[in-house]
Each structure stands twice: as structure tokens, then as C-alpha cells.
């Protein structure tokens, strides 16, 4: 009988294949009571398991293959950090000794306690880190009982149509993915902001997560369909469904093949307008795929990454070395470095817990930098020094008014003077920009643009603040509508004002990488899009089929209307004339 399961879609495309169930190590935990004499040996066994786990993770981190997802290194570092925490490295040993029990059972008791603690955390992002903790626990457990720690071991020779069905996948598991020909993966655990979801997206294979009970319903070797675009898994499909999905699979494969031909095609519209396509990156490793896809540069380096997973703030020299390595990899192409945008979901350890009732409206983005001027100026000095090695721009996040821009400029001037006093070489004329992602900044863009060189629209936050809908909260996701007329009016106002003032304007939120909005943004006058590498070719495909002059007239109709449903219908109509299945060679 055919069963349909719904989860969270994280990797586009369709896969039809045979299920391979991944057995989870913690399913059957042995429980033994020990005599007092046995306790030192048991405690030592636990310590050895921790050491082995640390060694394995460090080795994995040092041997990350080139084609592995770019976020992997940081995720493994997070796992190492969790492993080093006393709650996993020491407290289970105390439990062994206090309760006179075996190491596996002590680990289980501690895991249950930690799980409850994670469940009671209010912040979505931090709560989702429970899965990371469980993945580390599973690895310790497997080392205790002598099981292989890899879900996908190098020894396993999968058929081309293997679909992995797991409780969860750790970052380390994904190291082997690309080489092991896995067609898709589905997991019971994970939420939209879990690392499994983030890795799934970057792996670029169909995947559905957060299915709940897939492992109980799917049998080993059973035929299943994974629809990574809709977040659907179909178990034992009948012939009619199978036929339809085989057709979709063929369509998807042919689209992918065609898109790959666009790597060297210029992003020029039918009426000859050149469009800049840039990448959003977080780390040095993200640059290579952008060169490969022919991106014009980097429109957004999210610099928070270097501040997370560490105990103290990075020094100016550490930041400088990090940025120089990145800038050199750009090979002369432009890169825009955003100063740290911490707070809300990105809290470094040295930050302590947020006490704000409403962190997204609290001390975040540039507000935090202005409250911590030493940290702010340290980063600005490092960026300006690294700018000597290439084409670098600096950008401030979460600007809400021109007075904030002026305060930032004062700090910038102080930072420049500090560098001059030290006779340091730096880029005196570095271009300065602001992220426009708060409605108050959008509405006063004229004044802001008079003080700086360029702007970049952070549509993710602009939408959330305009519609008062938390971008990470599933329960209000129906309200988070990029095509809402109020969002479109703000976008148009920013783009038009910047164009009129001859100041570069780009969109670097998810809207820029979503091909559904390419034509709309082109019609509004946008000429620069910055996105994740995976989206560059689909967006380019839209661009080369568009005639901006025609689009401008069509987009006016959408912009005149104030009804969100009607706006959506008109947007669909705008895209219908340019379906992505129509490829231009
Ligand atoms: C945005 O808000 O659109 C953006 C690009 O910034 P981030 O997603 O890092 O908040
Ligand atoms: Mg933002």
C-alpha cells in the first residue's frame, strides 16, 4: 500500500530508489550495575571513548574533501566543542561513580537530562542544537561499544539509486556522500534551521527531513520516491505515481544538464542589459564554486562565522590573516565584507545568554557593534588592511537610520586614524555600504545614500520586519510573503532611489537567489543579485530570457495593487511566460 509522508524540503529535485535504513547506535543501551572495584576501569573506558571521539572528529576536520559542503568544517568544530564540554566529557564519569553503573547507561542518563534542558530553550536556533549534541553522543556511544562510527562508511558500496533513511545525519556522515553515489536522503529528525537542513541544501541532492517516523514505516530495500522540492516521501508507490515521478525525474535531470551549460554564458537580458551575479559566502572555501560558476564576485561575506565557536574575540591580526586569505582567493574580483551581524540566532559563547524578550528587536547587527566600539573598530581595521590585496568593500548590517550611519562613520574615521598612527598600509578610500533590511532605513534611503557609497538589500530581514513575521518560525511562515505589496513598495523605493542617485544597489537576501522573483526584481530596476552558489545558474537562466523593457510595464501592474493574493497571482502570470523548463542554449 502506498504511503505518503510530509516533512521539511531541503534539497530540490526528485529521486526514485531503494531504501537503505541506517541503524541508530543508541537504540539498545546495555544497563549493568558494577562493584566498587570495577568503577575505575569503567571511568577509564569512558575517558578513552571521549579521546577516540575527539581524535576521529579532529581527523575528519583535517581531511575534509574539496567537494564536501562548505559548512562542514564549522559543524565539526561545533561537535568538538560540545564534546569538550564538561556535561559530556566529565559528568558521565561522575554518574558512573555515584550510581555504580556502566558507562553506556551513564551516558544515556546524561543524554536524557541534556535533552530535557535543550527542549526547554526558547530560542529556535539554540534548541535545534540538541541534534548536534545527540550526534556527538551517538559517536561516543559507538566508540564505547566498538561499532563503526560512520553512517556511510567508505566500505559501503551503494547502488546508484540508494536512498538513505536515517534518524539524523551528522556533518561527518556527509563527508562521504558525494563519493558514495547516494541518490537522496531522508531523516526523522531536524528542523528548518538544523544543521542537517543547511547541509542538505548545500549538498544539492533531493532530501526531506523532520519526517518523524519514516524509519518505522520504511523497510530495507523498499522502493521509495523522494520529492525534495515538495518535502514529500512516497513509500511503495503504485504504477501511476511511479510513472508520473519518472517523468518528473527525466525533466529535472534534463533541466540540470541544460543549466550547467550556462556556466560561461554572460548574464545579459534579451534587450542587452548586463546583470551582475554575485555570491553569498561565509568562508574561504565557498569561493571556488563561485569562480567555477562564473560569478562576478562576492556580494556578501557573512563575517559572523569567524566569531562563533570560540571562547574569546578574534584579534585584529587573526581577522586580518583570515580576510587576506579570502581576498587573495578572489583573484581581483570584488568582495563585500559585512561587519559582524551577531545577536538573535548567532550568539558567540563569550556573549552569554540573551536577556532580551525580543532579540530580533534588541541589541543586534550594527547596534551591537556601536555598543562594543573596540570590537567594531578592530574588525574595520582588519578589513581595511586586507583591502590592500584586492577589490574590497565594507558593509554595515541592520542599519535603521542615517544617524547610525553617521556614528559608524565616526568609528571608521577613528579606525583609519589608528592605522595611520601605526604607519599601517590600508585602503584609505574603501567603499562603504549599508544593508537595508529594516523598513525605517528603506523609507529614509535618500538620506542614508548621501553618506555612503552603496546599499545592499537584506530581503530576509526586510520581509520579517515589514510583515512582523519571524523568518525562522514555522508557525507564522504563511505570513512571510516576499511578494506582499508592502515589501514590494519598499523594494521599489530603495532600488529607484539608489538608481536615481547613481549609487550601486544589490539584493543579497534569499529573494535574489529565488528564480520566482528574478523577473520581478529586474522589472523594478535591479541590476545586481547576490545569492548562494547553487542558485546562480537558475537565476541566470531567467535573466537571459527576459526583456527588461517589457517586464517594466508588467511589473507596474503588480506594484499598483495592494492585495497580497492578487500580487501573487500577477507574479505567477509574470513568470508563466518564462517557465524555467524553457531553456535557452
Ligand atoms: C538578509 O537579512 O536578507 C541578509 C542577507 O542577512 P542575514 O540573512 O544574514 O540576516
Ligand atoms: Mg539580515
Coordinates of C-alpha atoms and ligand atoms in Angstrom, one line a residue:
X1 CA 0.0 0.0 0.0
X2 CA 1.3 3.4 -1.0
X3 CA 2.0 5.8 2.0
X4 CA 2.8 9.5 1.7
X5 CA 4.8 11.3 4.3
X6 CA 5.3 15.0 4.6
X7 CA 8.5 16.7 6.0
X8 CA 10.7 19.7 5.5
X9 CA 12.0 20.1 2.0
X10 CA 15.7 20.8 2.0
X11 CA 17.2 19.6 -1.3
X12 CA 15.5 20.2 -4.6
X13 CA 14.8 17.6 -7.2
X14 CA 13.3 14.1 -7.3
X15 CA 14.8 10.7 -6.6
X16 CA 13.3 7.2 -7.1
X17 CA 15.2 4.4 -5.4
X18 CA 15.7 1.7 -2.8
X19 CA 15.8 2.5 0.9
X20 CA 18.8 1.8 3.0
X21 CA 17.9 2.0 6.7
X22 CA 20.7 3.4 8.9
X23 CA 20.6 1.8 12.3
X24 CA 21.0 4.2 15.1
X25 CA 23.5 3.2 17.7
X26 CA 21.6 4.4 20.8
X27 CA 18.6 2.2 20.2
X28 CA 19.6 -0.5 22.6
X29 CA 21.7 0.7 25.5
X30 CA 23.0 -2.0 27.9
X31 CA 22.5 -1.5 31.6
X32 CA 24.8 -3.0 34.2
X33 CA 25.4 -2.4 37.9
X34 CA 29.1 -2.5 38.9
X35 CA 31.0 -3.3 42.0
X36 CA 33.2 -0.5 43.6
X37 CA 36.3 -2.2 42.3
X38 CA 35.1 -2.1 38.7
X39 CA 34.4 1.7 38.7
X40 CA 38.0 3.0 37.9
X41 CA 38.2 0.7 34.9
X42 CA 34.7 1.8 33.7
X43 CA 35.6 5.5 34.2
X44 CA 38.8 4.9 32.2
X45 CA 36.8 3.2 29.4
X46 CA 34.6 6.3 29.2
X47 CA 37.6 8.6 29.1
X48 CA 39.1 6.5 26.3
X49 CA 35.9 6.7 24.3
X50 CA 36.0 10.5 24.6
X51 CA 39.6 10.6 23.5
X52 CA 38.9 8.4 20.5
X53 CA 35.8 10.5 19.5
X54 CA 38.0 13.7 19.7
X55 CA 40.7 12.1 17.5
X56 CA 38.1 11.0 15.0
X57 CA 36.5 14.4 14.7
X58 CA 39.9 16.2 14.5
X59 CA 40.9 13.8 11.8
X60 CA 37.7 14.4 9.9
X61 CA 38.2 18.1 10.2
X62 CA 41.7 17.9 8.8
X63 CA 40.7 15.7 5.9
X64 CA 37.6 17.4 4.6
X65 CA 37.4 16.6 0.9
X66 CA 37.2 19.5 -1.6
X67 CA 33.7 18.6 -2.7
X68 CA 32.3 18.4 0.8
X69 CA 29.7 21.1 1.8
X70 CA 31.5 24.3 2.8
X71 CA 29.8 24.5 6.2
X72 CA 31.2 21.1 7.3
X73 CA 34.4 22.3 9.0
X74 CA 32.5 24.7 11.3
X75 CA 29.9 22.0 12.1
X76 CA 32.7 19.5 13.1
X77 CA 34.3 22.2 15.2
X78 CA 30.9 22.7 17.0
X79 CA 30.8 19.0 17.7
X80 CA 34.3 19.1 19.1
X81 CA 33.2 22.0 21.3
X82 CA 30.2 20.0 22.6
X83 CA 32.5 17.0 23.2
X84 CA 34.9 19.2 25.2
X85 CA 32.1 20.5 27.4
X86 CA 32.1 19.0 31.0
X87 CA 28.5 17.9 30.5
X88 CA 29.8 15.2 28.1
X89 CA 33.4 14.9 29.0
X90 CA 33.3 14.8 32.8
X91 CA 29.7 14.5 34.2
X92 CA 29.0 10.9 32.9
X93 CA 32.1 9.8 34.8
X94 CA 30.7 11.2 38.0
X95 CA 27.4 9.4 37.2
X96 CA 29.3 6.1 36.7
X97 CA 31.0 6.5 40.2
X98 CA 27.9 7.9 42.0
X99 CA 25.4 5.3 40.7
X100 CA 27.8 2.4 40.2
X101 CA 26.7 1.8 36.7
X102 CA 28.3 1.1 33.3
X103 CA 29.5 3.9 31.0
X104 CA 26.8 3.4 28.3
X105 CA 24.0 3.7 30.8
X106 CA 25.6 6.7 32.5
X107 CA 25.9 8.3 29.0
X108 CA 22.2 7.6 28.4
X109 CA 21.1 9.2 31.7
X110 CA 23.2 12.3 31.0
X111 CA 21.8 12.5 27.4
X112 CA 18.2 12.3 28.7
X113 CA 19.0 15.2 31.1
X114 CA 20.7 17.3 28.4
X115 CA 17.8 16.6 26.0
X116 CA 15.3 18.0 28.5
X117 CA 17.5 21.1 29.0
X118 CA 17.7 21.7 25.3
X119 CA 13.9 21.2 24.9
X120 CA 13.2 24.0 27.4
X121 CA 15.3 26.5 25.5
X122 CA 13.1 29.2 23.9
X123 CA 15.4 30.2 21.1
X124 CA 14.7 28.1 18.0
X125 CA 18.2 28.0 16.8
X126 CA 19.8 27.0 20.1
X127 CA 17.1 24.4 20.7
X128 CA 17.9 22.9 17.3
X129 CA 21.5 22.3 18.6
X130 CA 20.1 19.4 20.5
X131 CA 20.5 17.3 17.4
X132 CA 24.2 18.2 17.3
X133 CA 24.5 17.1 20.9
X134 CA 22.8 13.8 20.1
X135 CA 25.1 13.2 17.1
X136 CA 28.1 13.6 19.4
X137 CA 26.6 11.3 22.0
X138 CA 25.9 8.7 19.3
X139 CA 29.6 8.8 18.3
X140 CA 30.8 8.4 21.9
X141 CA 28.3 5.5 22.4
X142 CA 29.5 3.7 19.2
X143 CA 33.1 4.1 20.4
X144 CA 32.2 2.6 23.8
X145 CA 30.6 -0.5 22.3
X146 CA 33.0 -0.7 19.4
X147 CA 30.7 0.0 16.5
X148 CA 31.7 1.8 13.3
X149 CA 31.0 5.5 13.8
X150 CA 30.2 6.4 10.2
X151 CA 26.6 6.2 8.9
X152 CA 28.1 6.0 5.4
X153 CA 31.3 4.0 5.7
X154 CA 33.8 4.1 2.9
X155 CA 33.5 0.4 2.6
X156 CA 29.8 0.5 1.7
X157 CA 29.2 0.3 -2.0
X158 CA 25.9 1.8 -2.7
X159 CA 23.8 1.3 -5.8
X160 CA 23.2 4.5 -7.8
X161 CA 19.6 4.6 -6.6
X162 CA 20.2 4.2 -2.9
X163 CA 18.2 6.5 -0.6
X164 CA 19.5 6.8 2.9
X165 CA 16.8 6.6 5.6
X166 CA 18.3 7.8 9.0
X167 CA 17.2 9.1 12.3
X168 CA 19.6 12.0 11.7
X169 CA 22.8 12.6 9.8
X170 CA 25.8 14.2 11.4
X171 CA 28.1 16.6 9.4
X172 CA 30.8 13.9 9.5
X173 CA 28.4 11.5 7.7
X174 CA 28.0 13.8 4.8
X175 CA 31.8 13.8 4.1
X176 CA 31.3 10.6 2.2
X177 CA 28.1 11.5 0.5
X178 CA 29.3 12.8 -2.8
X179 CA 31.6 9.8 -3.4
X180 CA 29.1 7.2 -2.4
X181 CA 26.5 7.9 -5.1
X182 CA 23.6 8.4 -2.8
X183 CA 20.5 9.5 -4.7
X184 CA 18.7 11.2 -1.8
X185 CA 18.4 11.1 2.0
X186 CA 15.5 11.4 4.4
X187 CA 15.7 11.8 8.1
X188 CA 13.2 11.6 11.0
X189 CA 14.9 14.4 13.0
X190 CA 15.8 18.0 12.1
X191 CA 14.0 21.3 11.7
X192 CA 14.3 24.1 9.1
X193 CA 17.3 25.6 10.9
X194 CA 19.0 22.4 11.8
X195 CA 22.5 21.7 10.5
X196 CA 21.1 18.7 8.7
X197 CA 18.9 21.1 6.7
X198 CA 21.7 23.5 6.0
X199 CA 24.0 20.7 4.8
X200 CA 21.1 19.1 2.8
X201 CA 20.7 22.4 0.9
X202 CA 24.4 22.7 0.1
X203 CA 24.7 19.0 -1.0
X204 CA 22.3 19.7 -3.8
X205 CA 20.7 16.2 -3.7
X206 CA 16.9 15.7 -3.1
X207 CA 16.3 15.4 0.7
X208 CA 13.4 15.6 3.1
X209 CA 14.0 15.9 6.9
X210 CA 11.8 16.1 10.0
X211 CA 9.6 13.2 8.9
X212 CA 9.1 11.9 12.5
X213 CA 8.5 8.2 11.9
X214 CA 9.9 7.3 8.5
X215 CA 12.2 4.6 9.8
X216 CA 9.3 2.8 11.3
X217 CA 7.3 2.9 8.1
X218 CA 10.0 2.2 5.5
X219 CA 11.5 -1.3 5.1
X220 CA 15.1 -2.1 3.9
X221 CA 15.3 -2.1 0.1
X222 CA 11.7 -0.8 -0.3
X223 CA 11.0 1.3 -3.3
X224 CA 10.5 5.0 -2.3
X225 CA 10.2 8.3 -4.0
X226 CA 11.8 11.5 -2.5
X227 CA 10.3 14.8 -3.8
X228 CA 12.9 17.2 -2.4
X229 CA 11.0 20.2 -3.8
X230 CA 7.7 19.5 -2.1
X231 CA 9.1 17.8 1.1
X232 CA 7.2 14.6 0.3
X233 CA 8.3 10.9 0.6
X234 CA 6.2 8.2 -1.1
X235 CA 6.6 4.7 0.2
X236 CA 5.7 1.8 -2.2
X237 CA 4.3 4.0 -4.9
X238 CA 1.8 2.4 -7.3
X239 CA 2.4 2.4 -11.1
X240 CA 0.5 5.6 -11.9
X241 CA 2.5 7.6 -9.3
X242 CA 5.7 5.9 -10.4
X243 CA 5.1 6.8 -14.0
X244 CA 4.5 10.5 -13.1
X245 CA 7.6 10.7 -11.0
X246 CA 9.7 9.1 -13.6
X247 CA 8.6 11.8 -16.0
X248 CA 9.4 14.5 -13.4
X249 CA 12.8 12.9 -12.8
X250 CA 13.6 13.0 -16.5
X251 CA 12.5 16.6 -16.7
X252 CA 14.6 17.6 -13.6
X253 CA 17.7 15.8 -15.0
X254 CA 17.4 17.5 -18.3
X255 CA 16.9 20.9 -16.7
X256 CA 20.1 20.3 -14.6
X257 CA 22.1 19.4 -17.7
X258 CA 20.9 22.4 -19.6
X259 CA 21.6 24.7 -16.7
X260 CA 25.2 23.5 -16.4
X261 CA 25.7 24.7 -20.0
X262 CA 25.1 28.3 -18.8
X263 CA 28.3 28.5 -16.7
X264 CA 30.2 30.5 -19.3
X265 CA 27.2 32.4 -20.6
X266 CA 27.1 36.1 -19.8
X267 CA 24.1 37.3 -17.7
X268 CA 22.7 39.6 -20.3
X269 CA 19.0 40.2 -20.9
X270 CA 17.3 39.9 -24.3
X271 CA 17.5 43.7 -24.6
X272 CA 21.2 43.8 -23.9
X273 CA 21.3 44.8 -20.2
X274 CA 24.2 43.4 -18.3
X275 CA 23.3 41.9 -14.9
X276 CA 25.8 41.4 -12.1
X277 CA 25.6 37.9 -10.4
X278 CA 27.4 37.7 -7.1
X279 CA 27.8 35.0 -4.4
X280 CA 26.9 35.0 -0.7
X281 CA 29.7 33.3 1.3
X282 CA 30.7 32.5 4.8
X283 CA 34.2 31.0 4.4
X284 CA 37.2 30.9 2.2
X285 CA 36.1 27.5 0.9
X286 CA 33.0 28.9 -0.6
X287 CA 34.9 31.0 -3.2
X288 CA 36.0 28.2 -5.5
X289 CA 32.5 27.1 -6.6
X290 CA 31.7 30.7 -7.4
X291 CA 34.7 31.0 -9.8
X292 CA 33.6 27.7 -11.3
X293 CA 30.1 29.1 -12.0
X294 CA 31.4 32.4 -13.4
X295 CA 30.1 34.6 -10.6
X296 CA 31.2 38.3 -10.9
X297 CA 32.3 38.4 -7.3
X298 CA 31.0 38.2 -3.7
X299 CA 28.2 40.4 -2.7
X300 CA 28.0 39.3 0.9
X301 CA 30.6 37.7 3.1
X302 CA 28.7 36.9 6.4
X303 CA 31.6 37.5 8.7
X304 CA 30.0 36.1 11.9
X305 CA 31.4 32.7 11.2
X306 CA 34.8 33.7 12.4
X307 CA 33.4 34.9 15.7
X308 CA 31.3 31.8 16.5
X309 CA 32.5 28.6 18.2
X310 CA 35.3 30.3 20.1
X311 CA 35.9 31.4 23.6
X312 CA 37.4 34.9 23.0
X313 CA 37.0 37.6 20.4
X314 CA 39.4 37.3 17.4
X315 CA 42.3 39.7 17.4
X316 CA 42.9 42.2 14.6
X317 CA 45.8 40.1 13.3
X318 CA 43.7 36.9 13.3
X319 CA 41.0 38.7 11.4
X320 CA 43.5 40.3 9.0
X321 CA 45.1 36.9 8.1
X322 CA 41.6 35.4 7.6
X323 CA 40.5 38.3 5.3
X324 CA 43.8 38.4 3.4
X325 CA 43.4 34.7 2.6
X326 CA 39.8 35.3 1.3
X327 CA 40.7 38.4 -0.7
X328 CA 43.6 36.7 -2.4
X329 CA 41.3 33.8 -3.5
X330 CA 39.0 36.3 -5.2
X331 CA 41.7 36.8 -7.9
X332 CA 40.9 40.5 -8.3
X333 CA 37.1 40.1 -8.3
X334 CA 35.2 42.3 -5.9
X335 CA 34.2 41.2 -2.4
X336 CA 31.9 42.9 0.0
X337 CA 32.7 42.1 3.6
X338 CA 29.8 42.7 6.1
X339 CA 30.9 43.6 9.6
X340 CA 29.6 41.1 12.2
X341 CA 25.9 40.7 12.4
X342 CA 25.6 39.0 15.8
X343 CA 22.7 38.6 18.1
X344 CA 19.4 36.8 17.5
X345 CA 20.3 33.4 16.2
X346 CA 24.1 33.9 16.1
X347 CA 25.4 34.2 19.6
X348 CA 29.1 33.5 20.3
X349 CA 29.9 31.7 23.5
X350 CA 31.6 34.8 25.1
X351 CA 28.3 36.7 24.6
X352 CA 26.4 34.9 27.3
X353 CA 22.6 34.3 27.0
X354 CA 20.5 37.0 25.5
X355 CA 18.3 38.7 28.1
X356 CA 16.1 40.4 25.6
X357 CA 12.5 39.4 25.4
X358 CA 12.6 40.0 21.7
X359 CA 16.2 39.6 20.4
X360 CA 15.3 40.4 16.8
X361 CA 14.4 43.9 18.0
X362 CA 17.2 44.1 20.5
X363 CA 20.9 44.6 20.5
X364 CA 21.8 43.0 17.2
X365 CA 23.7 43.8 14.0
X366 CA 25.3 47.2 13.9
X367 CA 23.6 48.2 17.2
X368 CA 25.8 45.7 19.0
X369 CA 28.9 47.0 17.1
X370 CA 28.1 50.5 18.2
X371 CA 27.7 49.3 21.8
X372 CA 31.1 47.5 21.5
X373 CA 33.2 50.0 19.6
X374 CA 36.5 48.3 20.3
X375 CA 35.3 45.1 18.7
X376 CA 33.8 47.2 15.8
X377 CA 36.9 49.2 15.1
X378 CA 39.1 46.1 15.4
X379 CA 37.2 44.4 12.6
X380 CA 37.1 47.6 10.4
X381 CA 40.9 48.0 10.7
X382 CA 41.4 44.3 9.7
X383 CA 39.1 44.7 6.7
X384 CA 40.8 48.0 5.5
X385 CA 44.3 46.4 5.9
X386 CA 43.2 43.3 3.9
X387 CA 41.7 45.5 1.2
X388 CA 45.2 46.3 0.0
X389 CA 45.3 42.9 -1.6
X390 CA 42.2 43.2 -3.8
X391 CA 38.9 44.9 -4.5
X392 CA 37.2 45.1 -1.1
X393 CA 34.1 46.9 0.1
X394 CA 32.8 47.2 3.7
X395 CA 29.2 46.9 4.6
X396 CA 27.3 47.5 7.9
X397 CA 24.3 45.3 8.8
X398 CA 20.9 46.2 10.2
X399 CA 21.2 50.0 9.8
X400 CA 18.0 51.7 10.9
X401 CA 18.7 55.4 10.4
X402 CA 21.1 57.9 9.0
X403 CA 22.3 58.8 12.5
X404 CA 23.5 55.2 12.9
X405 CA 25.4 55.6 9.7
X406 CA 27.0 58.8 11.0
X407 CA 28.0 57.1 14.2
X408 CA 29.6 54.2 12.2
X409 CA 31.4 56.8 10.0
X410 CA 32.9 58.4 13.1
X411 CA 34.2 55.0 14.3
X412 CA 35.5 54.4 10.7
X413 CA 37.5 57.6 10.8
X414 CA 38.9 56.7 14.3
X415 CA 39.9 53.3 12.9
X416 CA 41.6 54.9 9.9
X417 CA 43.5 57.3 12.2
X418 CA 44.6 54.4 14.4
X419 CA 46.1 52.7 11.3
X420 CA 47.8 55.9 10.2
X421 CA 49.3 56.3 13.7
X422 CA 50.7 52.8 13.4
X423 CA 52.0 53.5 9.8
X424 CA 50.0 50.6 8.6
X425 CA 49.2 50.1 5.0
X426 CA 45.4 50.1 4.3
X427 CA 42.8 51.2 1.8
X428 CA 42.0 54.8 2.7
X429 CA 39.3 55.0 0.0
X430 CA 37.5 51.8 0.8
X431 CA 33.9 51.8 -0.4
X432 CA 31.3 51.8 2.4
X433 CA 27.8 50.4 2.2
X434 CA 24.8 49.7 4.4
X435 CA 22.4 46.8 4.4
X436 CA 18.9 47.9 4.0
X437 CA 16.8 45.4 5.9
X438 CA 14.8 47.5 8.3
X439 CA 11.7 49.4 7.0
X440 CA 12.9 52.7 8.7
X441 CA 16.1 52.5 6.7
X442 CA 14.2 51.7 3.5
X443 CA 12.0 54.8 4.0
X444 CA 14.9 57.1 4.7
X445 CA 17.2 55.7 2.0
X446 CA 17.7 59.1 0.4
X447 CA 19.5 60.5 3.5
X448 CA 21.4 57.3 4.1
X449 CA 22.7 57.1 0.5
X450 CA 24.0 60.7 0.8
X451 CA 26.5 59.5 3.4
X452 CA 27.7 56.2 1.8
X453 CA 28.8 54.6 -1.5
X454 CA 26.3 51.7 -2.0
X455 CA 23.5 49.7 -0.4
X456 CA 22.5 46.0 -0.4
X457 CA 19.0 44.9 0.4
X458 CA 18.7 42.2 3.0
X459 CA 15.3 40.9 1.9
X460 CA 15.2 38.2 4.6
X461 CA 15.1 40.7 7.4
X462 CA 13.2 43.3 5.4
X463 CA 10.3 40.9 4.9
X464 CA 10.3 39.8 8.6
X465 CA 10.3 43.3 9.9
X466 CA 7.8 44.7 7.4
X467 CA 5.3 41.9 8.0
X468 CA 6.1 41.3 11.7
X469 CA 6.6 37.6 10.9
X470 CA 9.6 35.8 12.4
X471 CA 11.7 34.4 9.5
X472 CA 12.6 31.3 11.5
X473 CA 9.2 30.5 13.0
X474 CA 7.3 27.7 11.1
X475 CA 4.0 28.7 12.7
X476 CA 3.9 32.1 11.0
X477 CA 5.6 31.1 7.8
X478 CA 2.3 31.6 5.9
X479 CA 2.7 35.3 6.7
X480 CA 6.2 35.6 5.5
X481 CA 5.5 36.6 1.9
X482 CA 8.2 38.2 -0.3
X483 CA 5.6 39.3 -2.8
X484 CA 3.5 41.1 -0.2
X485 CA 2.7 44.6 -1.7
X486 CA 4.2 46.4 1.3
X487 CA 7.5 44.6 0.8
X488 CA 7.4 45.3 -3.0
X489 CA 6.8 49.0 -2.3
X490 CA 9.8 49.2 -0.1
X491 CA 12.0 47.3 -2.5
X492 CA 10.9 49.6 -5.4
X493 CA 11.6 52.7 -3.3
X494 CA 15.1 51.6 -2.4
X495 CA 16.0 50.4 -5.9
X496 CA 14.6 53.6 -7.6
X497 CA 16.2 56.0 -5.2
X498 CA 19.6 54.3 -5.5
X499 CA 19.4 54.2 -9.3
X500 CA 18.4 57.9 -9.4
X501 CA 21.4 58.8 -7.2
X502 CA 23.7 56.6 -9.2
X503 CA 24.7 54.5 -6.2
X504 CA 25.1 50.7 -6.7
X505 CA 22.2 48.7 -5.2
X506 CA 22.1 44.9 -4.9
X507 CA 19.7 42.4 -3.2
X508 CA 21.6 39.8 -1.1
X509 CA 18.7 38.1 0.8
X510 CA 17.2 34.8 -0.4
X511 CA 14.9 36.7 -2.8
X512 CA 17.8 37.3 -5.1
X513 CA 18.5 33.6 -5.4
X514 CA 14.9 32.6 -5.9
X515 CA 14.1 32.4 -9.6
X516 CA 10.5 33.2 -8.9
X517 CA 11.5 36.8 -8.2
X518 CA 14.2 37.4 -10.8
X519 CA 11.8 38.9 -13.4
X520 CA 10.0 41.0 -10.8
X521 CA 13.3 42.5 -9.5
X522 CA 14.6 43.1 -13.0
X523 CA 11.4 44.9 -13.8
X524 CA 11.9 47.1 -10.7
X525 CA 15.3 48.2 -12.0
X526 CA 17.6 45.8 -10.0
X527 CA 20.8 45.0 -11.9
X528 CA 22.8 43.2 -9.2
X529 CA 21.8 39.9 -7.5
X530 CA 23.8 38.2 -4.7
X531 CA 23.0 34.6 -3.7
X532 CA 24.2 31.1 -2.7
X533 CA 26.2 29.4 -5.4
X534 CA 23.5 26.8 -6.1
X535 CA 21.1 29.5 -7.3
X536 CA 23.3 31.3 -9.8
X537 CA 22.5 29.2 -12.9
X538 CA 18.7 29.0 -12.4
X539 CA 18.7 32.8 -11.9
X540 CA 20.9 33.4 -14.9
X541 CA 18.6 31.3 -17.0
X542 CA 15.7 33.6 -16.1
X543 CA 17.8 36.7 -16.9
X544 CA 18.9 35.7 -20.4
X545 CA 15.3 35.0 -21.4
X546 CA 14.0 38.4 -20.0
X547 CA 13.3 41.6 -21.8
X548 CA 13.5 44.3 -19.2
X549 CA 11.5 46.9 -21.2
X550 CA 8.6 44.5 -21.4
X551 CA 9.0 43.5 -17.8
X552 CA 8.9 47.1 -16.5
X553 CA 5.3 47.5 -17.8
X554 CA 4.2 44.2 -16.4
X555 CA 5.8 44.8 -13.0
X556 CA 4.0 48.2 -12.8
X557 CA 0.7 46.3 -12.7
X558 CA 1.9 44.2 -9.8
X559 CA 3.2 47.2 -7.9
X560 CA -0.1 49.2 -8.3
X561 CA -2.1 46.6 -6.5
X562 CA -2.4 46.3 -2.6
X563 CA -3.9 42.9 -2.3
X564 CA -1.3 40.2 -1.4
X565 CA -3.3 37.4 -3.1
X566 CA -3.7 39.3 -6.3
X567 CA 0.0 40.3 -6.2
X568 CA 0.9 36.6 -6.0
X569 CA -1.4 35.8 -8.9
X570 CA 0.1 38.5 -11.0
X571 CA 3.6 37.4 -10.2
X572 CA 2.7 33.8 -11.3
X573 CA 1.4 35.3 -14.5
X574 CA 4.6 37.3 -15.0
X575 CA 6.7 34.1 -14.6
X576 CA 4.4 31.9 -16.7
X577 CA 5.7 33.5 -19.8
X578 CA 9.2 32.3 -18.9
X579 CA 8.8 28.9 -17.3
X580 CA 12.2 27.5 -16.2
X581 CA 11.7 24.4 -18.3
X582 CA 12.1 26.6 -21.3
X583 CA 15.8 26.6 -21.7
X584 CA 18.0 28.8 -23.8
X585 CA 21.1 27.1 -25.0
Ligands
LIG1 C1 19.1 39.4 4.9 O1 18.6 39.7 6.0 O2 18.4 39.3 3.9 C2 20.5 39.1 4.9 C3 21.1 38.8 3.8 O3 21.2 39.0 6.1 P1 21.1 37.7 7.0 O4 20.3 36.6 6.3 O5 22.5 37.3 7.3 O6 20.4 38.2 8.2
LIG2 MG1 19.9 40.3 7.7

